[in-house]
């Protein structure tokens, strides 16, 4: 495989798709060696076939706002690869959504889903619709219009979307309700459903919990105790609160949490009622971090700043892609950071990753660290098709085992001669081999 040749060709075909090209480069550079060991991959053009989605549906989403005005957004579903199972991946509703971002997320999802060891292919979708500041009825009307088109592609054994940025329980509820009306099917077509109508226990916490299980394994493998370690977290959305909760449970101390407007530093630790307070603010669509500093004595709010300037040993990006850059990485390390566990997808820029790895800091990429979310989505699909519900303990145990196995796979393929684990390489190779071999088995399709 000639990585540069493939990337130059892709850049020409998809000019300006920066995030997608960034994600493809990261994977190709780390799998080159194992790829070249099997001539069949080249013969059957596995890479060329893997980097292009199977299909993309783009559609307009008209809806009516509360004032009776017509609004219009764009919707997408990228079905990337279904070699090992139905397309599976979340929906993102955010004004920044475009095809490049969804293609990067869908591409990453192929390897992440493969790592979980569950039978799930890769996909992603979403819209440039912004649920923030919209009424419930506006969100409902938007979701119904979105589903009118999405229904053409999805099915419990074909393509199973879930949540992501801007898509939580409320949005999944409206999407599922309309799917059911259009098809008359009550099945596992979406994950992240409400507990009363097919959802799985632990799904809301799964990405954060799984991320912390993974980070715990990284530390244990390096013989470092997690207890009393200071933790900085970005964002306070679907994934961050679960991470904060589990970190506290394991004895670490969350000292910083951020929003788009800045971060709070609370030396007393952010746990218990403080997390509940932020969850209440989030549920009522309010700003989260600035009010926190007013409510809890001793907490400080740093407007417009990132949490990476706080002194911490563990950093958990939990907000969005490329949110931790090279300068942030340098600052973290100079302040004593020893571990960066990316819970957001592609949370670190290539410069940040290069720096962290050059300093032998424990660093693991989103596709490994955040795989717990889709893993429990996979468990939700299993429960739906078997028409049963597992207890929280059962799901949590399965989640823990899956994260343990992903960590083992990363160690297997990512450990260098000096013992340093390159988790990017480990995750990419482990995820790739399974998909590539399935593609070989299934012929050129
Ligand atoms: P949410 O929208 O629920 O949460 C994101 C949070 O980050 C919000 O609080 C948002 O604030 C905040 N935020 C946005 N931009 C910034 C910024 N620049 N700095 C600090 N905070 C910011 O999304 P999720 O929690 O679902 O997703 C977060 C990340 O995790 C994404 O990368 C996603 O792809 C990834 N992920 C999510 C999974 C899931 O199960 N949901 C599964 C696997 C990965 P505001 O709302 O005010 O904009």
Coordinates of C-alpha atoms and ligand atoms in Angstrom, one line a residue:
X1 CA 0.0 0.0 0.0
X2 CA 1.2 3.5 -0.9
X3 CA -0.4 5.7 1.8
X4 CA 0.5 9.0 0.1
X5 CA -0.7 7.8 -3.3
X6 CA -4.1 6.7 -1.9
X7 CA -4.5 10.0 0.1
X8 CA -3.5 12.2 -2.9
X9 CA -6.2 10.4 -4.9
X10 CA -8.8 10.7 -2.2
X11 CA -8.0 14.5 -1.7
X12 CA -8.6 15.0 -5.4
X13 CA -11.9 13.1 -5.3
X14 CA -13.1 14.7 -2.1
X15 CA -11.5 18.2 -1.9
X16 CA -12.0 20.1 1.3
X17 CA -13.2 17.0 3.4
X18 CA -10.6 17.8 6.0
X19 CA -11.9 15.7 8.9
X20 CA -12.6 12.6 6.7
X21 CA -9.1 12.8 5.2
X22 CA -7.5 13.3 8.6
X23 CA -9.3 10.1 9.9
X24 CA -8.3 8.1 6.9
X25 CA -4.7 9.2 7.1
X26 CA -4.5 8.2 10.8
X27 CA -5.7 4.7 10.1
X28 CA -3.7 4.0 6.9
X29 CA -0.4 5.1 8.5
X30 CA -0.8 2.7 11.3
X31 CA -2.0 -0.4 9.4
X32 CA 0.4 -0.1 6.5
X33 CA 2.7 -2.8 7.9
X34 CA 0.1 -5.5 8.5
X35 CA -1.6 -4.6 5.3
X36 CA 1.5 -5.3 3.3
X37 CA 2.0 -8.6 5.0
X38 CA -1.1 -10.1 3.2
X39 CA -0.9 -9.7 -0.6
X40 CA -4.6 -10.5 -0.8
X41 CA -5.6 -7.2 0.7
X42 CA -3.8 -5.4 -2.2
X43 CA -5.1 -7.8 -4.8
X44 CA -8.7 -7.3 -3.7
X45 CA -8.3 -3.5 -3.2
X46 CA -9.4 -3.7 0.4
X47 CA -8.3 -0.2 1.3
X48 CA -9.7 1.4 -1.7
X49 CA -13.0 -0.3 -1.0
X50 CA -12.9 0.5 2.7
X51 CA -12.3 4.2 2.5
X52 CA -15.4 4.9 0.4
X53 CA -18.8 4.5 2.0
X54 CA -21.2 1.9 0.5
X55 CA -23.7 4.7 0.0
X56 CA -24.8 8.1 1.2
X57 CA -28.3 9.4 1.5
X58 CA -28.6 13.2 1.5
X59 CA -32.0 14.8 1.9
X60 CA -33.8 18.0 2.8
X61 CA -35.7 18.3 6.0
X62 CA -38.4 20.9 5.9
X63 CA -40.3 21.6 9.2
X64 CA -42.5 24.3 10.7
X65 CA -41.3 26.3 13.8
X66 CA -43.5 27.5 16.6
X67 CA -44.2 30.8 14.8
X68 CA -45.6 29.0 11.8
X69 CA -42.5 29.7 9.7
X70 CA -41.1 27.1 7.3
X71 CA -37.6 26.0 8.2
X72 CA -35.2 23.9 6.1
X73 CA -32.2 21.7 7.1
X74 CA -30.1 19.1 5.4
X75 CA -30.1 15.5 6.6
X76 CA -27.6 12.7 5.8
X77 CA -27.0 9.0 6.4
X78 CA -23.6 7.6 5.5
X79 CA -23.7 3.8 5.3
X80 CA -20.0 3.0 5.4
X81 CA -19.3 -0.7 5.7
X82 CA -21.4 -3.7 6.7
X83 CA -18.9 -6.5 6.3
X84 CA -19.3 -7.7 9.9
X85 CA -22.9 -6.6 10.7
X86 CA -25.6 -4.1 10.0
X87 CA -24.5 -0.5 9.6
X88 CA -24.4 1.0 13.1
X89 CA -23.6 4.5 14.3
X90 CA -25.1 7.6 15.8
X91 CA -27.0 10.6 14.5
X92 CA -25.5 14.1 15.2
X93 CA -27.7 17.2 15.2
X94 CA -25.4 20.3 15.3
X95 CA -25.0 23.3 13.0
X96 CA -21.4 22.2 12.2
X97 CA -22.6 18.9 10.6
X98 CA -21.4 18.4 7.0
X99 CA -20.5 15.4 4.9
X100 CA -16.8 15.5 5.8
X101 CA -17.6 15.2 9.5
X102 CA -20.1 12.4 9.0
X103 CA -17.7 10.5 6.8
X104 CA -14.9 10.8 9.4
X105 CA -17.3 9.6 12.1
X106 CA -18.7 6.7 9.9
X107 CA -15.2 5.6 8.9
X108 CA -14.0 5.6 12.6
X109 CA -17.1 3.7 13.5
X110 CA -16.1 0.7 11.3
X111 CA -13.0 0.0 13.4
X112 CA -14.7 0.9 16.7
X113 CA -17.5 -1.5 16.1
X114 CA -15.2 -4.2 15.1
X115 CA -13.2 -3.7 18.3
X116 CA -16.3 -4.3 20.4
X117 CA -16.3 -7.9 19.0
X118 CA -20.1 -7.5 18.4
X119 CA -21.5 -8.0 14.9
X120 CA -21.9 -4.3 13.8
X121 CA -20.8 -2.5 10.7
X122 CA -20.1 1.2 10.5
X123 CA -22.3 4.2 9.7
X124 CA -23.2 7.7 10.8
X125 CA -25.8 10.3 10.1
X126 CA -27.2 13.6 11.2
X127 CA -28.2 17.1 10.3
X128 CA -27.1 20.7 10.5
X129 CA -30.3 21.2 12.7
X130 CA -29.5 22.7 16.1
X131 CA -31.8 21.4 18.9
X132 CA -30.4 24.0 21.3
X133 CA -33.0 26.7 22.1
X134 CA -35.8 24.8 20.2
X135 CA -39.0 23.8 21.9
X136 CA -39.9 20.2 22.4
X137 CA -42.6 20.5 19.7
X138 CA -40.1 22.0 17.2
X139 CA -37.7 19.2 17.9
X140 CA -40.5 16.7 17.4
X141 CA -41.6 18.2 14.1
X142 CA -38.0 18.2 12.9
X143 CA -37.4 14.6 13.9
X144 CA -40.6 13.5 12.2
X145 CA -39.6 15.2 8.9
X146 CA -36.1 13.7 9.3
X147 CA -37.5 10.2 9.8
X148 CA -39.7 10.5 6.7
X149 CA -36.6 10.2 4.6
X150 CA -34.3 8.1 6.9
X151 CA -36.9 5.3 7.0
X152 CA -35.9 4.4 3.5
X153 CA -32.5 3.1 4.7
X154 CA -32.8 1.8 8.2
X155 CA -34.0 -1.5 9.7
X156 CA -33.1 -3.6 12.8
X157 CA -30.9 -5.9 10.6
X158 CA -29.9 -3.3 8.0
X159 CA -28.9 0.0 9.6
X160 CA -29.4 0.9 13.2
X161 CA -28.8 4.6 14.2
X162 CA -28.3 5.9 17.8
X163 CA -27.6 9.2 19.5
X164 CA -24.5 11.5 19.3
X165 CA -24.0 15.3 19.8
X166 CA -27.5 16.9 20.0
X167 CA -29.3 13.6 19.9
X168 CA -30.3 12.2 23.3
X169 CA -33.4 10.4 24.7
X170 CA -35.9 13.0 23.6
X171 CA -34.7 13.0 19.9
X172 CA -34.5 9.2 19.8
X173 CA -38.1 9.0 21.2
X174 CA -39.5 11.3 18.5
X175 CA -37.6 9.5 15.8
X176 CA -38.7 6.1 17.0
X177 CA -42.3 7.2 17.3
X178 CA -42.4 8.3 13.7
X179 CA -40.6 5.2 12.4
X180 CA -43.2 3.1 14.2
X181 CA -46.1 5.1 12.6
X182 CA -44.6 4.8 9.1
X183 CA -43.7 1.1 9.3
X184 CA -46.0 -0.3 12.1
X185 CA -42.8 -2.1 13.4
X186 CA -41.8 -1.9 17.0
X187 CA -38.3 -3.2 16.8
X188 CA -34.7 -2.4 17.6
X189 CA -34.2 0.0 14.7
X190 CA -32.7 2.7 16.9
X191 CA -30.7 2.4 20.1
X192 CA -30.7 4.7 23.1
X193 CA -34.4 4.1 23.5
X194 CA -36.4 4.8 26.7
X195 CA -36.4 2.0 29.2
X196 CA -40.1 1.5 28.9
X197 CA -40.0 0.9 25.2
X198 CA -37.0 -1.2 24.4
X199 CA -34.0 0.7 25.8
X200 CA -31.2 -0.9 27.7
X201 CA -30.2 -0.2 31.3
X202 CA -26.7 1.5 31.5
X203 CA -27.0 2.9 27.9
X204 CA -27.0 6.5 29.0
X205 CA -23.9 6.0 31.1
X206 CA -22.2 3.5 28.8
X207 CA -19.8 5.7 26.8
X208 CA -18.6 7.5 29.9
X209 CA -18.4 4.4 32.1
X210 CA -16.7 2.4 29.3
X211 CA -14.2 5.2 28.7
X212 CA -13.2 5.2 32.4
X213 CA -12.9 1.4 32.5
X214 CA -10.5 1.7 29.5
X215 CA -8.5 4.5 31.2
X216 CA -8.3 2.4 34.4
X217 CA -6.9 -0.5 32.4
X218 CA -4.3 1.9 30.8
X219 CA -3.2 3.0 34.2
X220 CA -3.1 -0.5 35.7
X221 CA -1.1 -1.7 32.8
X222 CA 1.4 1.1 33.5
X223 CA 1.2 0.2 37.2
X224 CA -0.3 3.5 38.2
X225 CA -3.0 3.8 40.8
X226 CA -6.1 5.8 39.7
X227 CA -6.9 6.9 43.3
X228 CA -6.6 10.6 44.1
X229 CA -5.5 11.4 40.5
X230 CA -6.8 14.8 39.4
X231 CA -9.1 14.7 36.3
X232 CA -10.0 17.4 33.8
X233 CA -13.0 16.8 31.5
X234 CA -14.3 18.9 28.5
X235 CA -18.0 19.2 27.8
X236 CA -20.9 18.1 30.0
X237 CA -23.1 16.2 27.6
X238 CA -24.3 12.6 27.0
X239 CA -20.9 11.2 27.7
X240 CA -19.1 13.5 30.2
X241 CA -21.3 13.0 33.2
X242 CA -21.0 9.2 33.1
X243 CA -17.2 9.7 33.0
X244 CA -17.2 12.1 35.9
X245 CA -19.4 9.8 38.0
X246 CA -17.3 6.7 37.4
X247 CA -14.0 8.5 37.9
X248 CA -15.2 9.6 41.3
X249 CA -16.5 6.1 42.1
X250 CA -13.0 4.7 41.4
X251 CA -11.4 7.2 43.7
X252 CA -10.1 9.8 41.3
X253 CA -10.9 13.5 41.8
X254 CA -12.6 15.5 39.0
X255 CA -11.4 19.0 39.4
X256 CA -12.3 20.7 36.0
X257 CA -15.2 20.5 33.6
X258 CA -15.8 22.8 30.6
X259 CA -18.5 24.1 28.3
X260 CA -18.2 26.0 25.1
X261 CA -17.9 29.2 27.2
X262 CA -15.1 28.2 29.5
X263 CA -14.3 25.9 32.4
X264 CA -14.8 25.6 36.1
X265 CA -12.0 24.6 38.5
X266 CA -13.3 23.1 41.8
X267 CA -10.4 21.9 44.0
X268 CA -13.0 20.2 46.3
X269 CA -13.9 17.8 43.5
X270 CA -16.9 17.6 41.2
X271 CA -19.1 14.8 42.4
X272 CA -22.4 13.7 43.9
X273 CA -24.9 16.6 44.2
X274 CA -22.6 18.8 42.1
X275 CA -23.0 16.5 39.1
X276 CA -26.7 16.2 39.7
X277 CA -27.0 20.0 39.8
X278 CA -25.3 20.2 36.4
X279 CA -27.5 17.4 35.0
X280 CA -30.6 19.5 36.1
X281 CA -29.2 22.6 34.3
X282 CA -28.6 20.5 31.2
X283 CA -32.1 19.0 31.3
X284 CA -33.6 22.4 31.4
X285 CA -31.4 23.6 28.5
X286 CA -29.4 26.1 30.5
X287 CA -25.7 27.1 30.5
X288 CA -23.9 24.7 32.8
X289 CA -20.4 25.8 33.9
X290 CA -20.8 29.5 34.7
X291 CA -23.8 29.0 37.1
X292 CA -21.9 26.1 38.8
X293 CA -19.2 28.6 40.0
X294 CA -21.9 30.9 41.4
X295 CA -23.6 28.1 43.3
X296 CA -20.6 26.2 44.8
X297 CA -18.2 28.2 47.0
X298 CA -14.6 27.7 46.1
X299 CA -15.3 26.9 42.4
X300 CA -13.8 29.3 39.9
X301 CA -15.0 30.0 36.3
X302 CA -12.4 30.7 33.6
X303 CA -14.3 32.3 30.7
X304 CA -13.2 31.4 27.2
X305 CA -10.5 29.0 28.5
X306 CA -10.1 25.2 28.0
X307 CA -9.8 22.8 30.9
X308 CA -6.5 21.6 29.6
X309 CA -4.8 24.5 31.5
X310 CA -5.9 23.0 34.8
X311 CA -3.3 21.0 36.7
X312 CA -4.4 17.3 36.3
X313 CA -2.9 13.8 35.8
X314 CA -5.8 12.6 33.6
X315 CA -7.4 14.5 30.8
X316 CA -10.6 13.3 29.2
X317 CA -11.8 15.1 26.1
X318 CA -15.5 14.6 26.0
X319 CA -16.9 17.3 23.8
X320 CA -16.0 17.3 20.1
X321 CA -13.4 16.6 17.4
X322 CA -10.0 18.3 17.4
X323 CA -10.7 20.0 20.8
X324 CA -7.2 19.3 22.2
X325 CA -4.4 20.7 20.1
X326 CA -0.6 20.5 20.1
X327 CA -0.3 23.5 22.5
X328 CA -2.9 22.1 24.8
X329 CA -1.0 18.8 24.9
X330 CA 2.3 20.6 25.8
X331 CA 0.5 22.5 28.5
X332 CA -1.0 19.4 30.0
X333 CA 2.3 17.5 30.1
X334 CA 4.1 20.5 31.6
X335 CA 1.5 20.5 34.3
X336 CA 2.1 16.8 35.1
X337 CA -0.6 15.0 33.0
X338 CA 0.2 11.3 32.5
X339 CA -2.8 10.0 30.7
X340 CA -5.2 11.3 28.0
X341 CA -8.2 9.1 27.2
X342 CA -10.1 10.5 24.3
X343 CA -13.8 9.9 24.9
X344 CA -14.9 12.3 22.1
X345 CA -14.3 11.1 18.6
X346 CA -11.0 12.3 17.2
X347 CA -10.8 14.7 20.2
X348 CA -7.0 15.3 19.7
X349 CA -5.4 16.9 16.7
X350 CA -2.6 14.9 14.9
X351 CA 0.0 17.4 16.5
X352 CA -1.3 16.7 20.0
X353 CA -1.1 12.9 19.4
X354 CA 2.4 13.1 18.0
X355 CA 3.5 15.2 21.0
X356 CA 1.9 12.9 23.6
X357 CA 3.4 9.8 22.0
X358 CA 6.8 11.4 21.7
X359 CA 6.7 12.0 25.5
X360 CA 5.5 8.4 26.1
X361 CA 2.3 9.7 27.8
X362 CA -0.5 7.2 28.0
X363 CA -2.8 8.2 25.1
X364 CA -5.7 6.2 23.6
X365 CA -7.9 7.2 20.7
X366 CA -11.7 7.6 20.7
X367 CA -12.4 4.5 18.7
X368 CA -11.1 2.4 21.6
X369 CA -11.9 4.6 24.6
X370 CA -15.5 5.5 23.7
X371 CA -16.5 2.1 22.2
X372 CA -18.6 1.4 25.3
X373 CA -21.4 3.5 24.0
X374 CA -21.9 1.5 20.8
X375 CA -21.1 -1.7 22.6
X376 CA -24.1 -1.2 24.9
X377 CA -26.1 -0.2 21.8
X378 CA -25.2 -3.6 20.4
X379 CA -26.4 -5.2 23.7
X380 CA -29.6 -3.2 23.3
X381 CA -30.1 -4.7 19.8
X382 CA -29.5 -8.2 21.3
X383 CA -32.1 -7.7 24.0
X384 CA -34.6 -6.3 21.5
X385 CA -34.3 -9.2 19.1
X386 CA -34.5 -11.7 21.9
X387 CA -37.4 -9.7 23.5
X388 CA -35.9 -9.6 26.9
X389 CA -34.2 -7.2 29.3
X390 CA -31.0 -7.6 31.2
X391 CA -30.4 -6.1 34.6
X392 CA -28.1 -3.1 35.1
X393 CA -25.5 -5.4 36.7
X394 CA -25.5 -7.8 33.7
X395 CA -25.1 -5.0 31.2
X396 CA -22.4 -3.3 33.2
X397 CA -20.5 -6.6 33.5
X398 CA -20.7 -7.1 29.8
X399 CA -19.6 -3.6 29.1
X400 CA -16.6 -4.0 31.5
X401 CA -15.6 -7.3 29.8
X402 CA -15.9 -5.7 26.3
X403 CA -13.7 -2.7 27.4
X404 CA -11.2 -5.2 28.9
X405 CA -11.0 -7.1 25.7
X406 CA -10.5 -4.0 23.6
X407 CA -7.7 -3.0 25.9
X408 CA -6.1 -6.5 25.5
X409 CA -6.4 -6.2 21.7
X410 CA -4.7 -2.7 21.8
X411 CA -1.8 -4.2 23.9
X412 CA -1.4 -7.1 21.5
X413 CA -1.1 -5.0 18.4
X414 CA 0.3 -1.7 19.8
X415 CA 3.1 -2.6 22.2
X416 CA 6.5 -1.5 21.0
X417 CA 9.9 -3.0 21.7
X418 CA 10.4 -0.5 24.6
X419 CA 7.1 -1.6 26.1
X420 CA 5.3 1.7 25.3
X421 CA 1.8 1.0 24.0
X422 CA 0.8 2.9 20.9
X423 CA -3.0 2.6 21.4
X424 CA -3.7 4.2 18.0
X425 CA -1.8 1.5 16.2
X426 CA -3.2 -1.2 18.4
X427 CA -6.8 -0.2 18.0
X428 CA -6.5 0.4 14.2
X429 CA -4.8 -2.9 13.5
X430 CA -7.2 -5.0 15.7
X431 CA -10.2 -3.2 14.2
X432 CA -9.0 -3.4 10.6
X433 CA -8.0 -7.1 10.5
X434 CA -11.4 -8.4 11.3
X435 CA -13.2 -6.2 8.8
X436 CA -10.6 -6.8 6.0
X437 CA -10.8 -10.6 6.5
X438 CA -14.6 -10.5 6.4
X439 CA -14.4 -8.5 3.2
X440 CA -12.1 -11.0 1.6
X441 CA -14.4 -13.9 2.6
X442 CA -17.4 -12.1 1.1
X443 CA -15.9 -11.4 -2.4
X444 CA -15.9 -8.2 -4.4
X445 CA -19.3 -6.6 -3.8
Ligands
LIG1 P1 -23.5 16.2 23.7 O1 -24.0 17.2 22.7 O2 -24.4 15.6 24.6 O3 -22.3 16.9 24.6 C1 -21.3 17.7 24.2 C2 -21.0 18.7 25.2 O4 -19.8 19.4 24.9 C3 -22.1 19.7 25.4 O5 -22.2 20.0 26.8 C4 -21.5 20.9 24.7 O6 -22.1 22.2 25.1 C5 -20.1 20.8 25.0 N1 -19.2 21.5 24.0 C6 -19.4 21.6 22.7 N2 -18.3 22.3 22.2 C7 -17.4 22.4 23.2 C8 -16.1 23.0 23.4 N3 -15.5 23.5 22.3 N4 -15.6 23.0 24.6 C9 -16.2 22.5 25.7 N5 -17.4 22.0 25.6 C10 -18.0 21.9 24.4 O7 -22.6 15.2 22.9 P2 -22.1 13.7 23.4 O8 -21.8 13.8 24.8 O9 -23.1 12.7 22.9 O10 -20.8 13.5 22.5 C11 -19.6 14.1 22.9 C12 -18.5 13.4 22.1 O11 -18.5 12.0 22.4 C13 -18.6 13.5 20.5 O12 -17.3 13.6 20.0 C14 -19.3 12.2 20.2 O13 -19.1 11.9 18.8 C15 -18.6 11.3 21.2 N6 -19.3 10.0 21.4 C16 -20.6 10.1 21.9 C17 -21.3 8.9 22.2 C18 -22.6 8.8 22.8 O14 -23.0 7.8 23.3 N7 -23.3 9.9 22.9 C19 -20.6 7.6 21.8 C20 -19.3 7.7 21.4 C21 -18.7 8.9 21.2 P3 -23.4 22.8 24.4 O15 -24.4 21.8 24.5 O16 -23.6 24.0 25.2 O17 -22.9 23.0 23.0

